C-alpha cells in the first residue's frame, strides 16, 4: 500500500473515523457492551453510565475487554440524557416509554431489548434468556443430532451479532436525518436473521410443509477427529464434493451419486463417516489442512481457547493483544483495519481529519441532512460481494438509501444463487436460491467479466463514479485483475474500498478458501457448541452475519470520513476475525485464569437448571431457564415437586448444577405429554423464562415477528411470492425497510451500461455475444 500525500509521522496513531464522536452507553450484557467496544475501537469517546453491580461481567476479564477504554460514570438511566451525546446506546430489559426516548433530541439512539420497541411481546415484561430467544428464533430446531434435544450455540453468538449490528446502525443513523435516528435492535429479530441460514426463505421457495419436521443432522463431513485433534471441512461446491472423495482415498465413490451429495451421504451416514474418520485419524491436523488446501477444499483446524493462540495466522497478524487496562490476559484486537492499520487500544486517537486545502477531486463537506434523508442517500456503491457477508453489506447500504449496483460475471455468478433453492430443472433456477434472495434486496444488477479487457474497462468507469466498492473474494482475485488498492485509489481518490477476505490480506492463511463453517471451526465457535459427551458441532450460521455486521460498521465509519474529507479509505474486515471475536471469551478466560472453556450443551454457567425438554407431540420442544432461586421455587411449585422445594441442596444454583442430570430427567418427565404452547404460557406466568422451539423453516409466521414486520411478502419473477426479511436492526420510522426485490442476473445491464455509461445497442449485443455481459450463467442450458 502506497503512503498518502497527507500522511505524516508513520509512528503516530492514524486519525480514526469516529474521532470526535461522543457516545453514551447504558449496557447490561455482552450485546450493549460490545456495541460500545466497537465504537470505542473506531475512535469515539464512549462514556458508560452505571455502577459495577448493574453489570456482573464488569469485574471479570471479559468485562475488562468489553469496557476497556471507556469512561466510567456513576449514575442512573436518567443521567444518560444529560450527557448530550451524538450516539446513545441503551440496553434495556424491555421497551421503554416513548417520551423517555424522545428526550435525546437529535442524537442517534439505538435501543437493544429482547423483543424490540413494538409488537405484542414488547413492553409486556415477558421474561427471557439467551436459550429461550434462540428457541423462539427457530435456530434450535435444526441444530443438533437425531434423537437428542435441539442444541443451542455455545458462545452467545446472538448477543455478539446484536451488538455489532447495533454499532453499525448507530454510525449509519448518525449520517441520516432526524426522522430515522431512533434504531430498534431486538435480540429476537437478530437471532432469527443470523442463525436460521435463510431456511424460511428456502422453505417458501420450495413449498415445504411443516410436517414432517426436518431431521437434525451435523454437516457431513464436518468436524472430524484427526491424529492430534479435530479438523473441520465444508464442501461448498460440486467440485469440493468430488475432490473430497479423492482426498480421503475413496475415488471409487465418484461414480456413486449418493456419495457426491449431502442428502445421499445422510442416507448412508454411518458408512460414509466411518470411511472419512478412518482416513482422518491416520493424519495430523496440519497434514490434513495442507492436503485439503491443495484441492482448494475449505478446511481448517478446530481450535480452542488455548490452541488458537499458537496458530501461525493469528500470530502473524498480531490478533491477540494484552489488555491495556488490566495486564495479565490477552484479548481479541479490533477485527477491522483502516488503510492497513489496526486501531491500537490504549492510544488516544487524534481529532478527525479536516478536508485538505487542495482537495482537487474531493467533495466539499456535506450539509446537515434534512429530517427525512436516509443515511446513505446519494451514494453509489459497487457491490462485488458474494454469499451472505457481501450480500448483507450491500443490501443494508441499499436499505439505508445508497444506489447499490451488484456486479457479477456470467462466468462467475454469486454462489449464493445456487444454495437453498429449486432444482436445475426449474425455469431460471439460479434466480431462486434462498441465500441470494434473503440477502440481496435493494440492488440493481449488472454483469461484467472483468477478467477481460472490455469488462475491466467498463468496471473502471463504474469505479470512477462510485463512492464505495465492496468485495469478499479471495485476495488474489482483485489483485490478478490489476485492481488492488493503489490502482483503485488512482482511478478514484475519494472511493472507499472495502475488502472482506476470509482470513485477511496478510498472513500464512491469506489464500485459504473459507466460508462461515470454515471460520467457525477455525475460531473456536465449534469447540464450544455441542453436547458435552460428543464431538464439537458447527453453530451453522452466525459467523457470516457477525462478519457482515462488523463489515457494515467499518464501512459506515469509513464513509463518514469520506463525506467529511472527500478522501477514500482502504477498509479490511476479515470473516475469520469477526468469528474470533465471538469466540474471544475462550482466549480471555484461558489467559486470565487457566480455565479452558468447553462444550456444555444447553446448560449455563450461571442459571440452573436450563435445557430443552419434550412435550406431547414429537419434535415439539420447550426451552426454559431458571435464572435465580425465586424462579426455582416457582418451577418446583408449578411441577408439583414439593421434594425439590424442600431439598436444601437444591436451594442454590451451585447445588442444582451438581444434580443437573437428575433435575433434567425429572423435568423431561413432567413436560412430556403437555401441550407446548400452554406449558410455555404457564411458565411465563410464573416468571420463568420459557419459549417454544419454533421451526426455523416457518419463523416468518412467528406471531411476534410477523406483527413487527420483520418479513415482507415479495413477488419474485420465478420463485413466486416469498417472505423476505427486512434488516433485523432498523429505524423505527420504517425508512430502512427494503424497497426493491432482489434483481435477476444482469437485469439492469441496459439501464446502467447503456443509459448511464452510453453504450449503444450494437455494442451491448457485441459484449453479450462475447459473454462479457449477459443474463444467463455460462454453462447453463
XYZ file of C-alpha atoms in Angstrom:
781
model
C 0.000 0.000 0.000
C 1.416 3.383 -1.002
C 1.505 6.145 1.620
C -0.859 9.042 1.152
C 0.480 12.520 0.390
C -1.113 13.773 3.618
C 0.457 11.014 5.774
C 2.892 12.458 8.299
C 4.588 10.692 11.197
C 4.282 6.945 10.452
C 4.576 6.161 14.169
C 1.704 8.427 15.167
C -1.713 6.792 15.531
C -3.866 7.455 12.489
C -6.999 9.525 12.854
C -9.783 7.013 13.361
C -13.088 7.565 11.555
C -15.153 8.193 14.699
C -12.684 10.559 16.360
C -14.658 13.427 17.881
C -17.896 11.420 18.180
C -19.378 11.254 21.705
C -21.193 8.117 22.832
C -23.287 7.494 25.939
C -23.699 3.811 26.818
C -26.120 2.152 29.220
C -25.368 -1.547 28.838
C -26.235 -4.562 30.932
C -24.902 -7.509 28.943
C -22.488 -8.551 26.273
C -24.643 -7.095 23.458
C -24.588 -3.488 24.642
C -21.055 -3.764 25.934
C -19.724 -4.965 22.601
C -21.580 -2.257 20.658
C -19.776 0.324 22.779
C -16.500 -1.577 22.393
C -16.724 -1.273 18.594
C -17.481 2.443 18.695
C -14.573 2.976 21.059
C -12.217 1.000 18.802
C -13.167 3.205 15.842
C -12.173 6.333 17.758
C -15.335 7.504 19.561
C -15.250 8.708 23.152
C -17.581 6.311 24.990
C -18.984 7.179 28.414
C -20.518 4.200 30.173
C -23.079 5.186 32.785
C -23.960 2.927 35.710
C -22.425 1.080 38.639
C -20.465 -2.162 38.764
C -23.326 -4.149 40.274
C -25.520 -3.392 37.264
C -23.276 -5.496 35.008
C -21.971 -8.710 36.564
C -19.384 -9.133 33.813
C -17.733 -5.778 34.562
C -15.392 -7.146 37.208
C -14.364 -10.144 35.085
C -11.714 -10.348 32.414
C -14.488 -10.420 29.794
C -15.868 -7.216 31.292
C -12.435 -5.616 31.192
C -12.290 -6.399 27.476
C -15.805 -5.142 26.732
C -15.432 -1.904 28.696
C -11.735 -1.111 28.407
C -11.050 2.384 27.095
C -14.487 3.696 28.052
C -15.048 6.461 30.578
C -16.987 5.164 33.587
C -19.585 7.474 35.119
C -21.798 6.546 38.086
C -25.468 7.290 37.817
C -28.851 6.080 36.702
C -30.598 5.784 33.397
C -31.835 9.376 33.577
C -28.224 10.585 33.722
C -27.612 9.271 30.202
C -29.848 12.024 28.821
C -27.749 14.756 30.392
C -24.546 13.713 28.593
C -25.660 15.271 25.306
C -24.003 12.563 23.223
C -24.021 12.144 19.446
C -24.811 8.425 19.822
C -26.761 6.808 22.656
C -26.654 3.052 23.284
C -29.395 1.748 25.563
C -29.630 -1.905 26.562
C -32.858 -2.492 28.461
C -34.910 -5.472 29.675
C -37.965 -4.267 27.766
C -39.268 -1.423 25.629
C -39.005 1.940 27.435
C -41.513 4.763 27.470
C -41.640 6.670 24.182
C -41.408 10.000 25.990
C -38.075 8.957 27.512
C -36.634 8.161 24.090
C -37.840 11.498 22.729
C -35.651 13.257 25.296
C -32.435 12.600 23.404
C -33.086 15.214 20.732
C -31.007 14.852 17.554
C -28.806 12.039 18.866
C -28.717 8.678 17.108
C -30.355 6.374 19.694
C -30.045 2.593 19.453
C -32.169 0.512 21.830
C -31.297 -3.153 22.480
C -34.106 -5.190 24.063
C -35.199 -8.832 23.884
C -38.353 -8.180 21.859
C -37.991 -4.745 20.292
C -39.876 -1.471 20.659
C -43.106 -2.715 19.090
C -45.119 -5.895 18.698
C -47.333 -7.928 21.048
C -44.451 -9.001 23.321
C -42.835 -5.563 23.617
C -43.404 -3.789 26.913
C -45.186 -6.801 28.418
C -42.419 -7.773 30.830
C -42.013 -11.172 29.181
C -39.028 -12.926 30.830
C -36.302 -14.245 28.562
C -32.893 -15.850 28.423
C -30.397 -16.430 25.656
C -31.658 -20.013 25.323
C -35.333 -19.065 25.091
C -34.580 -16.394 22.483
C -32.645 -18.944 20.429
C -35.624 -21.293 20.770
C -38.176 -18.705 19.632
C -35.908 -17.627 16.765
C -36.170 -21.065 15.131
C -32.456 -21.809 15.121
C -32.546 -24.624 17.697
C -34.893 -26.765 15.657
C -32.301 -27.781 13.076
C -29.131 -27.830 15.191
C -28.029 -30.969 16.992
C -28.206 -34.694 16.417
C -31.168 -37.005 15.726
C -32.797 -38.499 18.826
C -31.275 -35.827 21.078
C -32.703 -32.449 22.163
C -32.150 -29.473 19.863
C -28.902 -27.664 20.578
C -28.119 -24.011 21.283
C -24.951 -22.285 20.082
C -22.259 -22.146 22.729
C -20.688 -18.668 22.553
C -23.610 -16.226 22.955
C -23.499 -15.630 19.221
C -26.858 -13.837 19.093
C -25.653 -11.276 21.636
C -22.417 -10.617 19.766
C -24.192 -10.162 16.429
C -26.784 -7.867 18.010
C -24.010 -5.725 19.481
C -22.233 -5.486 16.129
C -25.439 -4.656 14.244
C -26.366 -2.079 16.878
C -22.995 -0.354 16.489
C -23.346 -0.343 12.696
C -26.879 1.026 12.992
C -25.663 3.806 15.294
C -22.988 5.025 12.858
C -25.422 4.849 9.956
C -28.167 6.694 11.842
C -25.734 9.472 12.699
C -25.408 10.210 8.965
C -29.133 10.424 8.227
C -31.968 12.781 9.029
C -33.547 13.095 12.470
C -36.631 11.152 11.397
C -34.536 7.972 11.131
C -32.298 8.277 14.195
C -34.197 6.020 16.602
C -32.980 2.476 15.900
C -34.583 -0.735 17.165
C -32.169 -3.629 17.895
C -34.175 -6.639 19.182
C -32.345 -9.786 20.219
C -35.098 -11.997 18.797
C -35.082 -10.386 15.349
C -31.299 -10.513 15.091
C -31.092 -14.120 16.302
C -33.782 -15.228 13.850
C -31.978 -13.483 10.994
C -28.466 -14.544 11.988
C -28.859 -18.216 12.868
C -31.507 -19.618 10.520
C -29.484 -19.802 7.282
C -32.471 -18.369 5.361
C -34.270 -21.682 5.843
C -37.553 -19.781 5.983
C -36.908 -18.284 2.548
C -35.891 -21.680 1.143
C -38.947 -23.431 2.575
C -41.215 -20.873 0.920
C -39.445 -21.189 -2.426
C -39.636 -24.986 -2.445
C -43.110 -25.210 -0.892
C -42.086 -27.264 2.121
C -44.808 -28.354 4.531
C -44.434 -28.227 8.330
C -44.917 -31.979 8.594
C -42.857 -33.972 8.924
C -40.277 -31.884 10.839
C -36.903 -31.758 9.122
C -34.355 -34.037 10.789
C -31.453 -32.563 12.721
C -28.064 -33.588 11.355
C -24.492 -32.418 11.550
C -22.827 -31.429 8.288
C -21.253 -34.491 6.722
C -18.295 -34.199 6.621
C -17.864 -31.518 9.246
C -15.747 -31.672 12.394
C -13.730 -34.881 12.246
C -11.133 -36.396 14.617
C -7.509 -36.297 13.457
C -4.442 -37.988 14.949
C -3.767 -34.969 17.180
C -7.048 -33.046 17.463
C -10.003 -32.122 15.302
C -10.194 -30.808 11.754
C -13.164 -29.201 10.020
C -14.415 -29.439 6.431
C -17.059 -27.567 4.463
C -17.931 -28.803 0.991
C -19.335 -25.740 -0.742
C -19.373 -26.818 -4.389
C -19.815 -29.880 -6.590
C -16.072 -29.824 -7.263
C -15.402 -29.856 -3.495
C -17.586 -32.950 -3.150
C -15.671 -34.845 -5.814
C -12.240 -33.693 -4.658
C -13.018 -34.698 -1.087
C -13.584 -38.316 -2.128
C -10.157 -38.322 -3.765
C -8.640 -36.691 -0.667
C -9.911 -39.436 1.657
C -8.763 -42.115 -0.802
C -12.218 -43.234 -1.932
C -12.181 -42.396 -5.656
C -14.398 -45.451 -6.193
C -17.283 -43.400 -4.790
C -17.009 -40.807 -7.585
C -19.357 -42.981 -9.640
C -21.842 -43.251 -6.757
C -24.362 -40.346 -6.828
C -25.184 -40.809 -3.134
C -21.640 -40.084 -2.075
C -21.330 -36.833 -4.020
C -24.305 -35.079 -2.399
C -25.177 -34.056 1.143
C -28.517 -35.825 1.085
C -27.070 -39.051 -0.243
C -24.413 -39.138 2.433
C -27.048 -38.709 5.135
C -28.767 -41.799 3.779
C -25.509 -43.738 4.221
C -24.263 -41.717 7.175
C -22.582 -44.491 9.163
C -20.762 -45.935 6.149
C -19.529 -42.552 4.908
C -18.490 -41.268 8.340
C -16.583 -44.445 9.162
C -14.577 -44.144 5.947
C -13.810 -40.459 6.473
C -12.686 -40.950 10.053
C -10.588 -43.987 9.198
C -8.617 -41.624 6.952
C -8.541 -38.506 9.174
C -7.364 -40.441 12.232
C -4.244 -41.526 10.296
C -3.138 -37.927 9.728
C -2.348 -34.869 11.820
C -4.430 -31.728 11.627
C -1.618 -29.887 9.828
C -1.254 -32.644 7.262
C -4.990 -32.709 6.540
C -5.262 -28.926 6.167
C -2.266 -28.861 3.822
C -3.608 -31.679 1.636
C -7.142 -30.230 1.536
C -5.789 -26.785 0.639
C -4.034 -28.289 -2.372
C -7.509 -29.286 -3.621
C -8.916 -25.881 -2.544
C -11.316 -27.702 -0.225
C -12.393 -25.392 2.630
C -10.683 -26.930 5.656
C -9.355 -25.634 8.971
C -8.052 -26.806 12.328
C -10.734 -26.866 15.024
C -9.178 -24.624 17.644
C -9.982 -23.959 21.287
C -9.033 -21.043 23.538
C -5.535 -22.416 24.029
C -4.533 -23.727 20.597
C -5.718 -20.667 18.655
C -3.006 -18.612 20.365
C -0.308 -20.637 18.592
C -1.914 -20.682 15.160
C 0.634 -19.170 12.759
C -2.004 -16.958 11.171
C -3.267 -15.279 14.355
C 0.357 -14.887 15.472
C 1.442 -13.297 12.193
C -1.471 -10.859 12.230
C -0.974 -10.000 15.914
C -4.627 -10.630 16.587
C -4.402 -11.379 20.318
C -3.069 -8.478 22.345
C -2.569 -7.725 26.054
C -5.489 -5.863 27.601
C -4.076 -2.329 28.075
C -6.015 -1.516 31.247
C -5.744 -4.836 33.059
C -2.471 -6.616 32.197
C -2.362 -10.363 32.601
C -4.642 -11.627 29.855
C -4.966 -11.489 26.097
C -7.980 -10.247 24.162
C -9.027 -10.039 20.509
C -7.848 -6.994 18.607
C -10.342 -4.838 16.687
C -11.457 -7.017 13.733
C -11.086 -4.248 11.144
C -8.257 -2.200 9.668
C -8.241 1.257 8.083
C -5.561 1.918 5.453
C -3.700 -1.199 6.529
C -3.530 -0.218 10.214
C -5.446 -1.892 13.007
C -6.742 0.525 15.673
C -4.497 0.460 18.731
C -6.233 0.244 22.079
C -4.961 2.428 24.877
C -3.744 5.056 22.377
C -5.815 8.196 22.057
C -6.927 8.900 18.519
C -6.124 12.353 17.138
C -9.044 14.555 16.137
C -10.937 13.812 12.956
C -9.062 14.828 9.831
C -10.222 18.044 8.172
C -10.530 18.275 4.374
C -7.156 19.050 2.733
C -6.945 22.641 1.456
C -6.179 21.454 -2.102
C -8.966 18.924 -2.181
C -8.933 18.684 -6.009
C -11.466 15.971 -6.799
C -12.637 15.894 -3.173
C -16.199 16.746 -2.400
C -16.966 19.658 -0.078
C -18.181 18.961 3.413
C -21.797 17.863 3.155
C -24.512 19.949 4.792
C -26.616 18.622 7.649
C -29.162 16.230 6.090
C -32.820 17.130 6.066
C -35.003 15.365 8.613
C -36.178 12.617 6.251
C -32.867 11.920 4.497
C -31.713 8.295 4.586
C -28.158 7.818 5.879
C -26.512 6.953 2.554
C -28.822 8.728 0.144
C -26.898 9.984 -2.881
C -24.049 7.470 -2.587
C -23.188 4.999 -5.355
C -21.879 1.601 -4.201
C -20.364 -1.095 -6.413
C -21.180 -4.437 -4.837
C -18.844 -7.246 -5.890
C -19.807 -9.121 -2.743
C -20.909 -12.746 -2.699
C -22.669 -15.133 -0.333
C -24.022 -13.782 2.941
C -21.328 -11.344 4.050
C -21.054 -9.426 0.805
C -24.773 -9.731 0.203
C -25.775 -8.271 3.573
C -23.428 -5.286 3.423
C -24.740 -4.276 0.021
C -28.389 -4.843 0.861
C -28.043 -2.878 4.110
C -26.481 0.046 2.254
C -29.357 -0.096 -0.225
C -31.962 -0.056 2.538
C -30.117 2.923 4.018
C -30.522 4.885 0.794
C -27.479 4.106 -1.381
C -27.699 3.228 -5.064
C -26.155 -0.248 -4.955
C -25.004 -1.855 -8.200
C -24.374 -5.573 -7.819
C -21.640 -6.715 -10.210
C -21.418 -10.384 -11.208
C -19.967 -12.234 -14.160
C -21.921 -14.778 -16.153
C -18.813 -16.951 -15.795
C -18.701 -16.431 -12.034
C -22.089 -15.631 -10.554
C -22.650 -15.155 -6.842
C -22.569 -18.696 -5.403
C -25.477 -17.885 -3.108
C -27.749 -18.184 -6.153
C -27.236 -21.960 -6.092
C -27.969 -22.672 -2.423
C -31.308 -23.453 -0.814
C -33.484 -23.125 -3.887
C -35.074 -25.087 -6.704
C -33.607 -27.928 -8.787
C -31.791 -27.181 -12.041
C -34.826 -28.428 -13.982
C -36.815 -25.367 -12.868
C -37.033 -22.336 -15.148
C -34.366 -19.785 -14.138
C -33.470 -21.893 -11.119
C -30.404 -19.716 -10.429
C -32.771 -16.863 -9.531
C -34.378 -18.875 -6.704
C -31.538 -19.514 -4.248
C -32.617 -18.820 -0.666
C -29.323 -17.201 0.323
C -29.362 -14.944 -2.707
C -32.967 -13.869 -2.204
C -32.527 -13.354 1.532
C -29.508 -11.048 1.261
C -29.785 -9.108 -1.990
C -32.694 -6.682 -1.826
C -32.384 -3.010 -2.795
C -29.824 -3.524 -5.559
C -29.531 -3.166 -9.304
C -27.750 -5.957 -11.171
C -25.130 -5.697 -13.888
C -22.872 -8.399 -15.311
C -19.246 -7.726 -16.256
C -16.456 -10.233 -16.807
C -13.636 -8.009 -15.593
C -11.035 -10.673 -16.384
C -11.434 -9.453 -19.996
C -10.110 -6.079 -21.241
C -13.602 -4.872 -22.177
C -15.075 -5.905 -18.848
C -12.284 -4.339 -16.863
C -12.558 -1.056 -18.791
C -16.265 -0.862 -18.001
C -15.667 -1.697 -14.334
C -13.067 1.075 -14.142
C -15.618 3.533 -15.500
C -18.066 2.438 -12.792
C -15.343 2.767 -10.145
C -14.604 6.316 -11.262
C -18.157 7.363 -10.457
C -18.649 5.383 -7.234
C -18.335 6.267 -3.583
C -17.590 2.748 -2.343
C -16.628 -0.657 -3.696
C -17.192 -3.770 -1.582
C -15.873 -7.288 -2.278
C -15.203 -10.531 -0.424
C -13.284 -12.539 -2.983
C -10.066 -14.354 -2.180
C -7.385 -11.610 -2.149
C -5.806 -12.797 -5.398
C -8.931 -12.065 -7.475
C -8.804 -8.253 -7.499
C -5.035 -8.238 -7.486
C -4.783 -10.528 -10.534
C -7.186 -8.179 -12.312
C -4.880 -5.239 -11.532
C -7.434 -3.656 -9.194
C -5.628 -3.573 -5.872
C -5.902 -0.570 -3.555
C -3.269 1.538 -5.314
C -4.927 1.030 -8.702
C -8.424 1.745 -7.432
C -7.221 4.792 -5.482
C -5.622 6.216 -8.624
C -8.878 5.782 -10.548
C -10.957 7.427 -7.791
C -9.160 9.030 -4.815
C -12.406 9.567 -2.902
C -13.604 5.945 -3.139
C -13.779 3.690 -0.080
C -12.570 0.184 -0.993
C -13.879 -2.389 1.462
C -12.250 -5.822 1.313
C -13.680 -8.757 3.274
C -11.477 -11.809 2.600
C -11.903 -14.973 4.648
C -8.604 -14.739 6.518
C -7.351 -11.248 5.696
C -4.972 -9.595 3.238
C -1.870 -10.857 5.023
C -0.694 -13.876 6.993
C 0.077 -17.503 6.110
C -3.613 -18.424 5.650
C -4.256 -15.425 3.388
C -5.119 -17.540 0.342
C -7.053 -20.290 2.136
C -10.625 -20.820 0.984
C -13.054 -20.112 3.786
C -16.778 -19.924 4.382
C -18.797 -19.423 7.555
C -18.454 -23.057 8.626
C -14.705 -22.912 7.995
C -14.092 -19.930 10.244
C -16.485 -21.298 12.879
C -14.206 -24.328 13.013
C -11.025 -22.239 12.963
C -12.083 -19.655 15.556
C -13.257 -21.916 18.382
C -17.002 -21.402 17.871
C -17.318 -25.119 17.055
C -15.322 -26.064 20.135
C -17.959 -24.600 22.466
C -21.045 -25.737 20.568
C -22.145 -29.329 21.116
C -23.253 -31.873 23.667
C -20.697 -32.329 26.476
C -20.242 -36.022 25.621
C -19.965 -35.569 21.830
C -17.711 -34.003 19.207
C -17.675 -30.244 18.539
C -20.598 -29.092 16.398
C -20.845 -26.261 13.864
C -23.106 -23.436 15.062
C -24.069 -23.297 11.363
C -24.746 -19.690 10.671
C -23.613 -16.884 12.960
C -20.087 -16.329 11.580
C -21.457 -14.839 8.356
C -23.859 -12.275 9.873
C -21.279 -11.338 12.523
C -18.724 -10.631 9.815
C -21.382 -8.807 7.793
C -22.321 -6.588 10.751
C -18.664 -5.949 11.541
C -18.067 -5.026 7.906
C -21.081 -2.714 7.720
C -19.849 -0.943 10.852
C -16.317 -0.459 9.489
C -17.575 0.686 6.083
C -20.145 3.080 7.574
C -17.387 4.586 9.704
C -15.093 4.999 6.698
C -17.912 6.588 4.686
C -18.326 9.118 7.485
C -14.678 10.091 6.998
C -15.043 10.207 3.228
C -18.033 12.516 3.472
C -16.203 14.775 5.905
C -12.942 14.954 3.970
C -13.502 13.748 0.399
C -10.742 11.185 0.934
C -11.079 7.471 0.326
C -10.017 4.682 2.656
C -8.966 1.059 2.331
C -11.056 -0.959 4.804
C -10.243 -4.574 5.660
C -12.560 -6.750 7.764
C -11.790 -10.477 7.534
C -14.521 -13.063 8.008
C -12.328 -15.113 10.361
C -11.535 -12.209 12.684
C -15.191 -11.453 13.294
C -15.634 -15.102 14.301
C -12.538 -14.913 16.523
C -14.154 -12.028 18.420
C -17.305 -14.095 19.048
C -15.113 -16.904 20.361
C -12.888 -14.470 22.244
C -14.149 -15.340 25.722
C -12.260 -18.624 25.426
C -8.902 -16.874 24.967
C -9.709 -14.237 27.577
C -10.648 -16.885 30.161
C -7.713 -19.175 29.358
C -5.078 -16.445 29.589
C -6.677 -14.813 32.642
C -7.451 -17.913 34.701
C -6.029 -21.013 33.005
C -9.539 -22.444 32.590
C -10.289 -23.950 29.174
C -13.948 -23.395 28.319
C -15.629 -26.429 26.780
C -18.990 -27.602 25.450
C -21.952 -27.602 27.828
C -24.863 -28.409 25.521
C -27.899 -26.361 26.567
C -26.684 -25.733 30.104
C -25.491 -22.431 31.504
C -22.614 -21.467 33.780
C -24.911 -19.347 35.985
C -28.551 -20.351 35.509
C -29.647 -23.820 36.665
C -31.450 -25.789 35.546
C -31.594 -24.815 31.895
C -32.487 -27.038 28.973
C -34.740 -28.157 26.147
C -37.487 -30.618 27.008
C -40.094 -32.718 25.125
C -43.840 -32.083 25.083
C -46.879 -34.051 23.927
C -46.081 -34.060 20.194
C -42.871 -35.410 18.653
C -40.290 -32.702 17.919
C -42.340 -30.055 19.751
C -39.846 -28.927 22.361
C -39.916 -26.290 25.080
C -36.876 -24.371 26.358
C -36.686 -22.990 29.881
C -34.163 -21.230 32.099
C -34.110 -20.908 35.875
C -32.128 -17.714 36.402
C -32.451 -17.333 40.168
C -33.621 -19.078 43.325
C -37.086 -17.472 43.229
C -37.664 -18.898 39.756
C -36.542 -22.299 41.025
C -39.125 -22.239 43.787
C -41.779 -21.215 41.245
C -40.797 -24.076 38.936
C -40.837 -26.645 41.743
C -44.324 -25.456 42.713
C -45.564 -25.492 39.100
C -44.228 -29.014 38.574
C -45.798 -30.234 41.809
C -42.407 -31.241 43.174
C -42.581 -30.478 46.886
C -39.492 -32.672 47.338
C -37.470 -30.274 45.169
C -38.713 -27.267 47.103
C -37.852 -28.891 50.446
C -34.370 -30.079 49.433
C -31.848 -27.630 50.894
C -29.173 -28.831 48.462
C -31.292 -27.515 45.575
C -31.815 -24.082 47.103
C -28.770 -22.654 45.277
C -27.715 -22.648 41.633
C -24.472 -24.455 42.534
C -26.421 -27.251 44.176
C -28.757 -27.539 41.205
C -25.850 -27.662 38.755
C -24.330 -30.533 40.740
C -27.542 -32.525 40.173
C -28.266 -31.332 36.640
C -28.735 -34.815 35.188
C -31.295 -35.724 37.823
C -33.228 -32.463 37.524
C -33.303 -32.527 33.732
C -34.634 -36.083 33.755
C -37.339 -35.037 36.193
C -38.287 -32.007 34.131
C -38.429 -34.070 30.936
C -40.822 -36.462 32.637
C -43.025 -33.556 33.724
C -43.068 -31.692 30.372
C -43.665 -34.805 28.256
C -47.349 -35.145 27.493
C -48.142 -31.437 27.937
C -49.273 -29.052 25.224
C -46.267 -26.944 24.261
C -47.931 -23.539 23.952
C -49.956 -23.955 27.135
C -46.877 -25.060 29.073
C -44.884 -22.036 27.926
C -47.733 -19.732 28.976
C -47.808 -21.296 32.453
C -44.045 -20.981 32.856
C -44.063 -17.339 31.754
C -46.950 -16.549 34.101
C -44.817 -17.930 36.934
C -41.979 -15.582 35.953
C -39.790 -18.319 34.434
C -38.086 -17.609 31.077
C -39.508 -20.090 28.588
C -40.023 -20.408 24.863
C -41.312 -22.713 22.186
C -38.659 -24.263 19.953
C -40.003 -22.876 16.688
C -39.477 -24.486 13.309
C -36.817 -22.379 11.575
C -38.427 -23.001 8.188
C -41.558 -21.096 9.187
C -40.275 -18.434 11.555
C -41.774 -15.782 9.241
C -45.122 -16.895 10.725
C -43.927 -16.268 14.304
C -46.685 -14.222 15.988
C -44.340 -11.547 17.301
C -42.006 -11.295 14.312
C -44.904 -11.218 11.868
C -46.572 -8.419 13.829
C -43.313 -6.458 13.797
C -42.955 -6.792 10.023
C -39.562 -8.483 10.087
C -40.650 -10.338 6.950
C -42.424 -8.863 3.937
C -44.113 -10.799 1.099
C -42.318 -10.117 -2.186
C -43.438 -11.191 -5.643
C -40.432 -12.644 -7.471
C -40.198 -13.368 -11.214
C -39.542 -17.129 -10.957
C -39.953 -18.058 -7.296
C -43.462 -16.749 -6.658
C -44.421 -14.776 -3.561
C -41.818 -15.284 -0.856
C -41.466 -13.724 2.628
C -38.107 -11.933 2.622
C -36.520 -10.396 5.719
C -36.073 -6.727 6.378
C -32.965 -5.623 8.242
C -33.159 -7.023 11.791
C -31.787 -3.759 13.216
C -33.567 -0.832 11.642
C -35.006 2.630 12.202
C -38.359 2.794 13.982
C -39.520 5.187 11.261
C -39.697 2.339 8.742
C -37.370 4.247 6.451
C -34.769 1.473 6.491
C -37.159 -1.196 5.212
C -36.373 -2.664 1.799
C -37.942 -1.101 -1.271
C -36.620 -3.248 -4.168
C -36.861 -7.007 -4.737
C -33.597 -8.905 -5.357
C -32.639 -8.395 -9.014
C -32.323 -11.204 -11.578
C -28.879 -11.633 -13.095
C -27.982 -8.688 -15.343
C -31.450 -7.160 -15.086
C -30.066 -3.625 -15.296
C -27.360 -4.085 -17.946
C -29.125 -1.821 -20.414
C -30.044 0.751 -17.772
C -26.546 1.032 -16.319
C -24.236 0.199 -19.212
C -26.442 1.664 -21.903
C -28.260 4.643 -20.434
C -25.681 5.629 -17.797
C -22.379 4.708 -19.489
C -23.615 5.424 -23.008
C -23.129 2.070 -24.747
C -25.428 1.690 -27.768
C -27.470 -1.403 -28.665
C -24.878 -2.741 -31.089
C -22.111 -2.529 -28.508
C -24.255 -4.220 -25.855
C -25.082 -7.007 -28.298
C -21.394 -7.441 -29.133
C -20.491 -7.703 -25.431
C -23.285 -10.220 -24.916
C -22.015 -12.434 -27.768
C -18.539 -12.332 -26.180
C -20.099 -13.258 -22.774
C -18.591 -10.130 -21.224
C -22.159 -9.380 -20.145
C -25.317 -11.470 -20.109
C -28.307 -12.655 -18.132
C -27.695 -16.416 -18.014
C -24.765 -18.103 -16.238
C -22.272 -19.594 -18.683
C -22.741 -23.347 -18.917
C -26.455 -23.279 -18.088
C -28.571 -24.613 -20.917
